[in-house]
MMTF fields as JSON, N, C-alpha, C and O atoms, coordinates in Angstrom:
{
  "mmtfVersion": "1.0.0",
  "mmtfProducer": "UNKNOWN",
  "numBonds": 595,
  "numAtoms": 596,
  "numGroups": 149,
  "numChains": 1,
  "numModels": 1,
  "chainsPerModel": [1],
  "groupsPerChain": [149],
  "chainIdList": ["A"],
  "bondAtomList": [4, 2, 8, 6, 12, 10, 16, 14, 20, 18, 24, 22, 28, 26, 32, 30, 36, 34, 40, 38, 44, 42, 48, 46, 52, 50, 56, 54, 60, 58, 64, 62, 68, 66, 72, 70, 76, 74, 80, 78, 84, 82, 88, 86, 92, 90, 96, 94, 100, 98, 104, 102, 108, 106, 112, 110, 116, 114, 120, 118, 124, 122, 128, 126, 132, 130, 136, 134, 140, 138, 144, 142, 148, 146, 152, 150, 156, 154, 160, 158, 164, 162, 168, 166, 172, 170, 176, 174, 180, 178, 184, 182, 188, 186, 192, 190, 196, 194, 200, 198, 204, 202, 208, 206, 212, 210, 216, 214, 220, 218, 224, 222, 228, 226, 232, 230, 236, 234, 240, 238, 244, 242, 248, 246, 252, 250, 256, 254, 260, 258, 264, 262, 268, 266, 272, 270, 276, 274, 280, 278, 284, 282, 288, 286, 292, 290, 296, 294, 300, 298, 304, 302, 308, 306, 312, 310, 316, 314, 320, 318, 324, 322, 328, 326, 332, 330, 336, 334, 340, 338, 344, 342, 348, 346, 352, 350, 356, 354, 360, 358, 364, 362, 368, 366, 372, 370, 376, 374, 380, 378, 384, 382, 388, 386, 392, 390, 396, 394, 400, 398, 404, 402, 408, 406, 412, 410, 416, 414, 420, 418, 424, 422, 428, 426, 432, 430, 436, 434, 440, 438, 444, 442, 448, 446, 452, 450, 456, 454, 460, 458, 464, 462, 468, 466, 472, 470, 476, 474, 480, 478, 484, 482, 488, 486, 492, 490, 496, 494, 500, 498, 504, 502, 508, 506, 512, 510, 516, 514, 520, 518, 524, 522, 528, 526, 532, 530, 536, 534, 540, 538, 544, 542, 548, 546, 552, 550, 556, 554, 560, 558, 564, 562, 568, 566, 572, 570, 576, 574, 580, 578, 584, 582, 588, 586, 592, 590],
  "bondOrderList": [1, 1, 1, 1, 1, 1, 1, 1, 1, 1, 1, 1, 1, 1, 1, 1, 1, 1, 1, 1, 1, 1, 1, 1, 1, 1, 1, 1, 1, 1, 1, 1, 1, 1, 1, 1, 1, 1, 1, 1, 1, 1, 1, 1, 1, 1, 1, 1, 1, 1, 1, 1, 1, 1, 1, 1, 1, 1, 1, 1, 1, 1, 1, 1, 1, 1, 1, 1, 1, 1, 1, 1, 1, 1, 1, 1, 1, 1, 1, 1, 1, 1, 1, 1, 1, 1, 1, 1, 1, 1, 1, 1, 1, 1, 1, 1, 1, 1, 1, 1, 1, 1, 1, 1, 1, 1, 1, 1, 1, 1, 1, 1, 1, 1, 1, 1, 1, 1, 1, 1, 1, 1, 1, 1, 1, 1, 1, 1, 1, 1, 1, 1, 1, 1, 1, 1, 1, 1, 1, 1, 1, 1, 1, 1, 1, 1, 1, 1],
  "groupList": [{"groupName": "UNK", "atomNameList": ["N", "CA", "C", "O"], "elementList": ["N", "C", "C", "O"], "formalChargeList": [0, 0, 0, 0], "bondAtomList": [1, 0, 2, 1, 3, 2], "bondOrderList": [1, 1, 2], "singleLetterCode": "X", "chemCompType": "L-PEPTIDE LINKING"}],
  "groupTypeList": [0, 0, 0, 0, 0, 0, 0, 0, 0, 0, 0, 0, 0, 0, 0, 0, 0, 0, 0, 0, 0, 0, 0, 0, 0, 0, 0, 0, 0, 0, 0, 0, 0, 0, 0, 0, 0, 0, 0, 0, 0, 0, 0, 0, 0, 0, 0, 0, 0, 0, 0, 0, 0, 0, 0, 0, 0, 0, 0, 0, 0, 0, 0, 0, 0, 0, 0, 0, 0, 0, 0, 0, 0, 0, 0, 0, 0, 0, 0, 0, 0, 0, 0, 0, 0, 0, 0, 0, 0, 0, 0, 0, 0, 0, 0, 0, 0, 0, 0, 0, 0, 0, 0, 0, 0, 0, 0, 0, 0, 0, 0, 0, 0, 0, 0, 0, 0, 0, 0, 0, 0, 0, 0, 0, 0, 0, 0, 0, 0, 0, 0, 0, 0, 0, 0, 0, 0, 0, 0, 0, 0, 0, 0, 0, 0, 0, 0, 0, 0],
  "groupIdList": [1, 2, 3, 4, 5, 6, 7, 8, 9, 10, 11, 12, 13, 14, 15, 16, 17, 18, 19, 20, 21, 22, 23, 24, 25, 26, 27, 28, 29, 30, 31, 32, 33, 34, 35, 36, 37, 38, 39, 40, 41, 42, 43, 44, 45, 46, 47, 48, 49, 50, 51, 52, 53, 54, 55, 56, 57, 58, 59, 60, 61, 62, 63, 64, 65, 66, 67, 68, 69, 70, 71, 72, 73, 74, 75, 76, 77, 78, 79, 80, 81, 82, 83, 84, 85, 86, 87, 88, 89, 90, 91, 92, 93, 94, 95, 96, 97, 98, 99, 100, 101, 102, 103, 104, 105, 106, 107, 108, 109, 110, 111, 112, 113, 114, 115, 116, 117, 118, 119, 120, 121, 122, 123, 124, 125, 126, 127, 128, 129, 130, 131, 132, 133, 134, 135, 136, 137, 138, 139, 140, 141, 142, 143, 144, 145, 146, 147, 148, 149],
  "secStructList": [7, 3, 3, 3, 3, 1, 7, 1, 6, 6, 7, 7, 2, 2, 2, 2, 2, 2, 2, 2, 2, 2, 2, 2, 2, 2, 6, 6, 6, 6, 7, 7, 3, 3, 3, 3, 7, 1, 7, 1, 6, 6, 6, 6, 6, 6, 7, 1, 3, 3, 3, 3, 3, 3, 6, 6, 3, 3, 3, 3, 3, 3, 3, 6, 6, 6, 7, 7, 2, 2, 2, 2, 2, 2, 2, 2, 2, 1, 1, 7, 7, 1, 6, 6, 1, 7, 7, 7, 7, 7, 7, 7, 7, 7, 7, 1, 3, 3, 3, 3, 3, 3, 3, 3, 5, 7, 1, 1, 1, 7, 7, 7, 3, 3, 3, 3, 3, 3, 1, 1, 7, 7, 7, 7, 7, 7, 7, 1, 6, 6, 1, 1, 2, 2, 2, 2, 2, 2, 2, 2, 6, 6, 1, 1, 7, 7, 1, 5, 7],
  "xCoordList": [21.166, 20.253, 20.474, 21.65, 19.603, 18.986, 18.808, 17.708, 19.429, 18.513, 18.437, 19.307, 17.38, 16.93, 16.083, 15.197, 16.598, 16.055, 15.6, 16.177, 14.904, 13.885, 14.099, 14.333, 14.041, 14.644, 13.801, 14.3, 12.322, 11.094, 11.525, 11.212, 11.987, 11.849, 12.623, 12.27, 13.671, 13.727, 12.784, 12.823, 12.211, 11.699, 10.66, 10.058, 9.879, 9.283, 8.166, 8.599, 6.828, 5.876, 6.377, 6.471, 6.619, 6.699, 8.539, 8.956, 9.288, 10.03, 9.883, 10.376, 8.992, 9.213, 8.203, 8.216, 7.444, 6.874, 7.878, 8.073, 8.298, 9.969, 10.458, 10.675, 10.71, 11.386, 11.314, 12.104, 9.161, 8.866, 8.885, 9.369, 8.716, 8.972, 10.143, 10.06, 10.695, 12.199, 12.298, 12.856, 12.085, 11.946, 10.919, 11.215, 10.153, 9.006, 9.697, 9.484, 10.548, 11.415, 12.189, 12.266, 12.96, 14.273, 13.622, 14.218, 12.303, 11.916, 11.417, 11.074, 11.196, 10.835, 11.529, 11.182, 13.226, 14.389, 15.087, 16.196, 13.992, 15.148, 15.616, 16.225, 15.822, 16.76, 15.625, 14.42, 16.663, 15.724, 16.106, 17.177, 14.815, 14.933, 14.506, 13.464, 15.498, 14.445, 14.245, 14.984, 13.352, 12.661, 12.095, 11.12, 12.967, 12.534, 11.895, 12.447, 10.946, 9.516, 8.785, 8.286, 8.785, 8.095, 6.346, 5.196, 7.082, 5.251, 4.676, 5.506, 3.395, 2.447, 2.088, 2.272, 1.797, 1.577, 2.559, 2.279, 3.86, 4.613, 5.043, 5.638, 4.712, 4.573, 3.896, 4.327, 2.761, 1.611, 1.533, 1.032, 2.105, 2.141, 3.385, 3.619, 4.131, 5.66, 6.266, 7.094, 5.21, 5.772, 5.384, 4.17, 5.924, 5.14, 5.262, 4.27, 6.23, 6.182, 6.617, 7.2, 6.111, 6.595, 6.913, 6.133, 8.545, 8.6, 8.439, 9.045, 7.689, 7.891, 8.988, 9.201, 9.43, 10.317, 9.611, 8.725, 10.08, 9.488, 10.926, 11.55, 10.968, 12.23, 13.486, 14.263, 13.863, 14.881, 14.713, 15.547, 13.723, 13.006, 12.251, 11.558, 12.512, 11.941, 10.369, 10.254, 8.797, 7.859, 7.567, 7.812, 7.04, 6.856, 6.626, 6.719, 6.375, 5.936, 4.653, 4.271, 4.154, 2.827, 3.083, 4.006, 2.288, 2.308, 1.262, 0.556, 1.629, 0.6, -0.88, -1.648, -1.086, -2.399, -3.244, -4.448, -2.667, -3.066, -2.773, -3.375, -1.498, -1.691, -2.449, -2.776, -2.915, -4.058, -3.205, -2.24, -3.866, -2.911, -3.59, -2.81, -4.566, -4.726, -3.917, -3.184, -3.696, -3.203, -1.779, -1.162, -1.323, 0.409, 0.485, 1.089, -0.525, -0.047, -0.204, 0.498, -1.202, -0.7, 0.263, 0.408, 1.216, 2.307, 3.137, 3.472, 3.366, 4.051, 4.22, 5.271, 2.866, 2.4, 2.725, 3.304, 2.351, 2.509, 0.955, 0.671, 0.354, -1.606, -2.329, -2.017, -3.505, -4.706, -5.047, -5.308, -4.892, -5.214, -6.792, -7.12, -7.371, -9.254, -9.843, -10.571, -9.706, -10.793, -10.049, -10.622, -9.241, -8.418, -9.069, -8.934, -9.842, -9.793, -11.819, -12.217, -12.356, -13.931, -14.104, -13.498, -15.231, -15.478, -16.526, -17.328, -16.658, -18.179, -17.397, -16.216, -18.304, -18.229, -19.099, -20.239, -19.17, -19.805, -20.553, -20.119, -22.122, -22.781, -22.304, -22.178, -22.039, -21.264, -22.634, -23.844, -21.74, -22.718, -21.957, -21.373, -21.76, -20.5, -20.504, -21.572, -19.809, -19.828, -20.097, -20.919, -19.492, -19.485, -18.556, -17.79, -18.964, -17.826, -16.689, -16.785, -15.677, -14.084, -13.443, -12.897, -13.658, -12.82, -13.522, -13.61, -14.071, -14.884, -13.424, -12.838, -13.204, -12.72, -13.021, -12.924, -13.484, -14.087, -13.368, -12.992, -13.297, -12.836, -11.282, -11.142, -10.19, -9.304, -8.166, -8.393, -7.375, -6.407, -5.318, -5.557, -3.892, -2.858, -2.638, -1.756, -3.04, -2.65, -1.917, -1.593, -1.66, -0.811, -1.231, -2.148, -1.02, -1.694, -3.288, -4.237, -3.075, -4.208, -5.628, -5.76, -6.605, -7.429, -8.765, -9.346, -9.383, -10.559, -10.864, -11.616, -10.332, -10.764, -11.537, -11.021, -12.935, -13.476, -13.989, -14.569, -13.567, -14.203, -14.644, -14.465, -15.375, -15.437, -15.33, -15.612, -14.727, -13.771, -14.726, -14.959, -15.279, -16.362, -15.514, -14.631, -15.879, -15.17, -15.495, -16.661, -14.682, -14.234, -13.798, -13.021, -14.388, -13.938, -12.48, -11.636, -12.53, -11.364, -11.419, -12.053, -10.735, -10.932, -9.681, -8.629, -10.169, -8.848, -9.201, -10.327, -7.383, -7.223, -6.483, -5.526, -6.645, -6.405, -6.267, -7.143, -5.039, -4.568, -2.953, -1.973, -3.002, -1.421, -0.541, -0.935, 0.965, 1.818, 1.76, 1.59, 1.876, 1.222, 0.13, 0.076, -0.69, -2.058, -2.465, -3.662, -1.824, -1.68, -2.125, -2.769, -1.887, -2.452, -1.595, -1.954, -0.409, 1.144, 0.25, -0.185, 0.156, -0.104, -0.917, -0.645, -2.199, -3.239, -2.932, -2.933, -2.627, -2.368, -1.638, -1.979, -1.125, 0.048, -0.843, -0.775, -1.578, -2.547, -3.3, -3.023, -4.042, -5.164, -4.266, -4.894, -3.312, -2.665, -1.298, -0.56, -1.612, -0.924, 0.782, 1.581, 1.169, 2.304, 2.607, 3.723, 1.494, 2.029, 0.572, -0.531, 0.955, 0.091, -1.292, -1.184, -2.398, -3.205, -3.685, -3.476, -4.239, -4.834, -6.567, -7.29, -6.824, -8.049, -8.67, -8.088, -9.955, -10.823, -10.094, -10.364],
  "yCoordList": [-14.095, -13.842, -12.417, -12.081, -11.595, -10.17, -10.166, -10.66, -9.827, -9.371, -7.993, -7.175, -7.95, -6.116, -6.318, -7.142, -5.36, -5.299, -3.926, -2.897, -3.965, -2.553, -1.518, -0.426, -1.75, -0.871, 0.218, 1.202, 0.131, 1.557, 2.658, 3.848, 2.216, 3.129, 4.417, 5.247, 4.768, 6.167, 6.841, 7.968, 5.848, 6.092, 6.775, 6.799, 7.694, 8.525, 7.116, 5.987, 7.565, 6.634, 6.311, 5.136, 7.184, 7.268, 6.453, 5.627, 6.928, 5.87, 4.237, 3.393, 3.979, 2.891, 1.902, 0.672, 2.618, 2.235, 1.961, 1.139, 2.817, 2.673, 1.403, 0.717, 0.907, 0.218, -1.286, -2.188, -1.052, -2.56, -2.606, -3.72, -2.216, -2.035, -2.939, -4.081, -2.701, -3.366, -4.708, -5.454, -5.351, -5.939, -7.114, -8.275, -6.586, -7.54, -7.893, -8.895, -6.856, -7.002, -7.902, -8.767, -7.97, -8.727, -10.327, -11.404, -10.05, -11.766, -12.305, -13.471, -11.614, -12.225, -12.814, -13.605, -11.791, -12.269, -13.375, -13.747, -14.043, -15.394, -14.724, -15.657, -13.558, -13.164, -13.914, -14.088, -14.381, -15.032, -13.603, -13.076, -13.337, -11.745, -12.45, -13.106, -12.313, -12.649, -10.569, -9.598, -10.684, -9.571, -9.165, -9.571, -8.459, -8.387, -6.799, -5.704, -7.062, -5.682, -5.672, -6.707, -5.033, -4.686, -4.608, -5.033, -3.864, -3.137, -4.417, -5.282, -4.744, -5.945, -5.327, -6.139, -4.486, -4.235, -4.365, -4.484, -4.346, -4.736, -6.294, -6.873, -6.829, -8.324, -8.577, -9.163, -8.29, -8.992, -8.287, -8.387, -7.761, -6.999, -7.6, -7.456, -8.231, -8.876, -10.128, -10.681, -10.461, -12.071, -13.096, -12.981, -14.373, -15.694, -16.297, -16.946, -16.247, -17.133, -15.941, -14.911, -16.448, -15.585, -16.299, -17.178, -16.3, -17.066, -16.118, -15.055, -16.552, -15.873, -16.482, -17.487, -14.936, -15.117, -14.573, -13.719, -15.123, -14.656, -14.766, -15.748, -14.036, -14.006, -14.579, -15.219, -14.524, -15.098, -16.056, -16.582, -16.808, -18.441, -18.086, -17.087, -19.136, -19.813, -20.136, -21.312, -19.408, -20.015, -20.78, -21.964, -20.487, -21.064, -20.27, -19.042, -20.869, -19.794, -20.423, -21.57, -19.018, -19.651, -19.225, -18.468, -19.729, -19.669, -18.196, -17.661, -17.932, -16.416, -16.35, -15.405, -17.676, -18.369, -18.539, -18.41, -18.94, -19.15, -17.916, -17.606, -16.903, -15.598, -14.671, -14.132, -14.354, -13.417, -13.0, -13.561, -11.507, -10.543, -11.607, -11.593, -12.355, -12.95, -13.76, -13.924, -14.533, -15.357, -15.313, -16.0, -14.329, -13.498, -13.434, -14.196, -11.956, -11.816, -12.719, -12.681, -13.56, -14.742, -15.483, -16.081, -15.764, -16.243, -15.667, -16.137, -14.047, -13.173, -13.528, -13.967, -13.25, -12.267, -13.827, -13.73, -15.344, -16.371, -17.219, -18.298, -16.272, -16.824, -15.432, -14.264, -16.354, -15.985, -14.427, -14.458, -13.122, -12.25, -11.419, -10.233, -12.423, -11.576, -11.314, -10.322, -12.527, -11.911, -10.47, -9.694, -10.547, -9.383, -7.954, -7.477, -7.509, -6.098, -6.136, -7.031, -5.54, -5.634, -4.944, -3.882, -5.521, -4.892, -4.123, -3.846, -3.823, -2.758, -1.195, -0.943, -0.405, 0.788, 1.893, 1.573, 2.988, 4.12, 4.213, 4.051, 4.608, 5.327, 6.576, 7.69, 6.046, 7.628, 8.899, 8.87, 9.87, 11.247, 12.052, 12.832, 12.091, 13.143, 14.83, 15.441, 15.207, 16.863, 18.002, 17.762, 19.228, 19.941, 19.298, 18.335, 20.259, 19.934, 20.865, 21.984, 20.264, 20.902, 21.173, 22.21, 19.766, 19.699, 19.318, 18.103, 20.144, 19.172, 19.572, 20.651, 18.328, 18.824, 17.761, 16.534, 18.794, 17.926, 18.233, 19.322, 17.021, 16.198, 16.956, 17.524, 17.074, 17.128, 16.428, 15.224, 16.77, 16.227, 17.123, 18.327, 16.538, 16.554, 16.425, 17.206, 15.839, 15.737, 14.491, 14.161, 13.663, 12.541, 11.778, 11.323, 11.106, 9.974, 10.361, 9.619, 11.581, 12.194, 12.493, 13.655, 11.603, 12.224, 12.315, 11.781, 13.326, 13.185, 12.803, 11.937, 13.32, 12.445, 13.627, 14.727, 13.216, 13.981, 13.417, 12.354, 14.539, 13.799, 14.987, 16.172, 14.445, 15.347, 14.671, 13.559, 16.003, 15.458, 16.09, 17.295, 15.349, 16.209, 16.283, 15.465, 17.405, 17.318, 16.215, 16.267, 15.01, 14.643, 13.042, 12.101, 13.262, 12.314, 11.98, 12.741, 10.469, 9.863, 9.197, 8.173, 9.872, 9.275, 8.875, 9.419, 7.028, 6.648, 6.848, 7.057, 6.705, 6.706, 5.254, 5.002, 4.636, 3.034, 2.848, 3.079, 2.394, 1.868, 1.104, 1.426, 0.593, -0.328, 0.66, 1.762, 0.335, 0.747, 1.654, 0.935, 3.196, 3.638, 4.38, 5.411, 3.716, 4.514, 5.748, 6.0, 6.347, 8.12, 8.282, 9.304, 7.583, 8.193, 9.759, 10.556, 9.43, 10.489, 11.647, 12.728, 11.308, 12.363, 13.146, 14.342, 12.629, 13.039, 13.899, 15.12, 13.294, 13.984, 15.247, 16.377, 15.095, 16.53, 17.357, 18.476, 17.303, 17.956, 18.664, 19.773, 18.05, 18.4, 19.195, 20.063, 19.233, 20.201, 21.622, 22.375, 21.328, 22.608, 22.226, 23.144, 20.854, 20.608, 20.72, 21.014, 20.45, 20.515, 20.689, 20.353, 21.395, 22.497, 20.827, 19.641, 21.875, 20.899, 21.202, 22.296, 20.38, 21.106, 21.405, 22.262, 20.31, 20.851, 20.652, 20.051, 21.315, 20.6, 21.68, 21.585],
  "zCoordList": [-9.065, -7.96, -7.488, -7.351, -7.239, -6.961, -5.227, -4.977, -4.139, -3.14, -2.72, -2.424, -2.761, -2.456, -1.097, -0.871, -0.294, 0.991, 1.348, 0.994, 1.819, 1.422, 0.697, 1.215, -0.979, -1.524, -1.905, -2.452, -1.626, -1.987, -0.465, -0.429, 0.238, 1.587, 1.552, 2.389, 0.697, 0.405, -1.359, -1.854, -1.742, -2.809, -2.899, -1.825, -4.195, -3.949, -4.852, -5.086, -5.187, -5.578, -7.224, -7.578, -7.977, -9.605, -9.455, -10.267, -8.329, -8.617, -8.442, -9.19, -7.138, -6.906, -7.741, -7.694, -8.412, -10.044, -11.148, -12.043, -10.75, -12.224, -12.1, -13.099, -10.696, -9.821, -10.076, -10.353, -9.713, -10.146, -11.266, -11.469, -12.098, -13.851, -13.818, -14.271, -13.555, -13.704, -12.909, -13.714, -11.884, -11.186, -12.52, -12.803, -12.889, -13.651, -15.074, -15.757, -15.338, -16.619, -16.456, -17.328, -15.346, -14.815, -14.384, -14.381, -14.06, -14.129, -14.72, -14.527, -15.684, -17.136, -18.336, -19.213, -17.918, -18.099, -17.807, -18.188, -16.802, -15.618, -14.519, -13.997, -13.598, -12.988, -11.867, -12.054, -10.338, -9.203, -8.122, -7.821, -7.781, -6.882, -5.624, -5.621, -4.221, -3.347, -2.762, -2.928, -2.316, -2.359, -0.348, 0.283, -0.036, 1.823, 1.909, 1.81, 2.063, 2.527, 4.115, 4.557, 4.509, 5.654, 4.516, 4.627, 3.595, 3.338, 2.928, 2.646, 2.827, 2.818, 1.019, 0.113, 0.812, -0.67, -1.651, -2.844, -1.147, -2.016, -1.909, -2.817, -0.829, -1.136, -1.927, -2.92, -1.828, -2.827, -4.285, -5.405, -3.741, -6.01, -6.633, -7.833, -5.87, -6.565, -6.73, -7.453, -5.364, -4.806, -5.511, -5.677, -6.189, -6.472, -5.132, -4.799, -4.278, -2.856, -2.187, -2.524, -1.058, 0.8, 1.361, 1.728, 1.812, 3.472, 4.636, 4.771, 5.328, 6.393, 7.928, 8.606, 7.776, 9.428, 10.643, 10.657, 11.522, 13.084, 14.468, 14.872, 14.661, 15.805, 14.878, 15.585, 13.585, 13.11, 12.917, 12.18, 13.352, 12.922, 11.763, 11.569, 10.97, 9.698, 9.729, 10.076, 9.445, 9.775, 8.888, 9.12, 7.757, 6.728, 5.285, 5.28, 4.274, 3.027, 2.191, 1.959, 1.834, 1.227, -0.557, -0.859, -1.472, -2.532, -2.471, -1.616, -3.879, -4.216, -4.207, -4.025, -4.465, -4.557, -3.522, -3.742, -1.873, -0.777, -0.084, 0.943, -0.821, 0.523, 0.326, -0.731, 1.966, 2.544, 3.465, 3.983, 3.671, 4.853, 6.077, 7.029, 6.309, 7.985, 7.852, 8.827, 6.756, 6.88, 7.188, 8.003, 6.35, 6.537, 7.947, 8.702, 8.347, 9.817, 10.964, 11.974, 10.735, 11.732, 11.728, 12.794, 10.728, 10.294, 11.555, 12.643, 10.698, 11.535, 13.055, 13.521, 13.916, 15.001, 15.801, 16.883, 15.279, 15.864, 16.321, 16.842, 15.894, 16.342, 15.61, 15.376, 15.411, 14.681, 15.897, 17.099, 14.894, 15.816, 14.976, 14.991, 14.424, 14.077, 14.755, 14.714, 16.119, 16.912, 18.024, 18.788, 17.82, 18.255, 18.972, 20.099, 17.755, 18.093, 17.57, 16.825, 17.871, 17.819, 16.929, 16.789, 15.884, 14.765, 15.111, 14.22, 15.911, 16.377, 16.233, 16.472, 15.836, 15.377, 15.984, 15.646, 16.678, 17.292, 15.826, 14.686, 16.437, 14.617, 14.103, 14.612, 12.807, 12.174, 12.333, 12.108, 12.802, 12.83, 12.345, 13.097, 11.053, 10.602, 11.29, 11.261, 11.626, 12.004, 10.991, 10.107, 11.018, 10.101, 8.912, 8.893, 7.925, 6.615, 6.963, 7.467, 6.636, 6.998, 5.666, 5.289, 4.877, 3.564, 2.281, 2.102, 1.297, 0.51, -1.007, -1.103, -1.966, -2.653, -3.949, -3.932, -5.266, -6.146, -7.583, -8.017, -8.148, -9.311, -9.393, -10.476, -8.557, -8.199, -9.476, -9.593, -10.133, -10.589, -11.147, -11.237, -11.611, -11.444, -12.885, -13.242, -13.691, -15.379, -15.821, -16.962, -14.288, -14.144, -13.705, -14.388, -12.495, -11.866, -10.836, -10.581, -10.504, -10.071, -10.966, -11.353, -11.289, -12.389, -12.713, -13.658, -11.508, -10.528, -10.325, -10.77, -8.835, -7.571, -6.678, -6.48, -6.134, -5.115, -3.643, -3.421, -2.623, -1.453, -0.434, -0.715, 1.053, 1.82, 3.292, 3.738, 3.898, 5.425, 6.352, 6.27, 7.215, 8.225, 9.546, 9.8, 10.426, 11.799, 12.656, 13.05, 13.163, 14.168, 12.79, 12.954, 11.987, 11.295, 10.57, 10.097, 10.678, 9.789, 8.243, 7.988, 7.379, 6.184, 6.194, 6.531, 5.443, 4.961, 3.617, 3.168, 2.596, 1.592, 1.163, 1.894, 0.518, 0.129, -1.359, -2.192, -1.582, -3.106, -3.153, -2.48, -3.629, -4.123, -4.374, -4.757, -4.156, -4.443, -5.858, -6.843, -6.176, -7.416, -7.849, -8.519, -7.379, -7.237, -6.843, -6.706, -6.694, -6.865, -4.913, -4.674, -3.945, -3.12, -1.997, -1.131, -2.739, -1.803, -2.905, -2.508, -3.85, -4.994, -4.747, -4.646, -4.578, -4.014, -2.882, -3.04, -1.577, -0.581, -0.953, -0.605, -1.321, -2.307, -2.933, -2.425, -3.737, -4.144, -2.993, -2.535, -2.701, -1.282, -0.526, 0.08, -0.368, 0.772, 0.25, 0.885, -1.408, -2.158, -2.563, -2.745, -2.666, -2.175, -4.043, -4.471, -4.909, -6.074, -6.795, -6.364, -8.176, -8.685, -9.335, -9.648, -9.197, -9.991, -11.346, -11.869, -11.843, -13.486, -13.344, -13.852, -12.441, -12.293, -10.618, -9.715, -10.537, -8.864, -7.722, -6.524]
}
């Protein structure tokens, strides 16, 4: 038996790829990993079961099959929090263009990607553990050389 407790949190992305590599090797091997994450993406990219804790209490665990992040974080939080926060939205009126940057890549996990950032706006960026998004950001802001965009 394996327990690793937040072991991506000093990790950079290409390691903690290395990481699960190994992790998927090792349970394919037989090894039993229990596996403790804050991050919700690395639950769900690793887990066959989740228990969840709450105040040091035991809530319950769901199979891979039945978990959903509402379903997780109500686990968590102790009650259903959807109706929570209002899904209503101001109409987008994008501002000026600030940032436009096109077919962008790295030669690696980066491998064009284009977008554009208007003033007062928020772009998110969204992908699984891996998915080039630190990379990206690195790119877009000069932190490491690109090949192309």
């Amino acid at each position: 038996i394996l327990v690793m407790d937040e072991p991506t949190t000093p990790l950079s992305s290409r390691e903690t790829e290395h990481l699960f590599g190994l992790i998927r090797q090792l349970r394919e091997e037989g090894l039993a990993i229990i596996y403790i994450s804050h991050r919700m993406a690395e639950i769900y990219e690793l887990s066959d079961r989740v228990s969840v804790l709450r105040d040091g209490s035991y809530v319950g665990t769901l199979e891979r099959e039945s978990l959903s992040a509402e379903r997780l974080v109500a686990m968590m939080v102790g009650r259903d929090i959807s109706g929570f926060y209002k899904k209503e939205h101001a109409p987008y009126d994008p501002g000026h263009l600030l940032l436009s940057v096109r077919d962008i890549a790295d030669g690696e996990r980066v491998r064009g990607c284009s977008l554009d950032l208007h003033a007062g706006e928020v772009l998110g960026i969204a992908g699984l553990v891996g998915a080039g998004r630190t990379e990206l950001a690195r790119l877009i802001f000069g932190a490491e050389a690109r090949t192309r965009g």
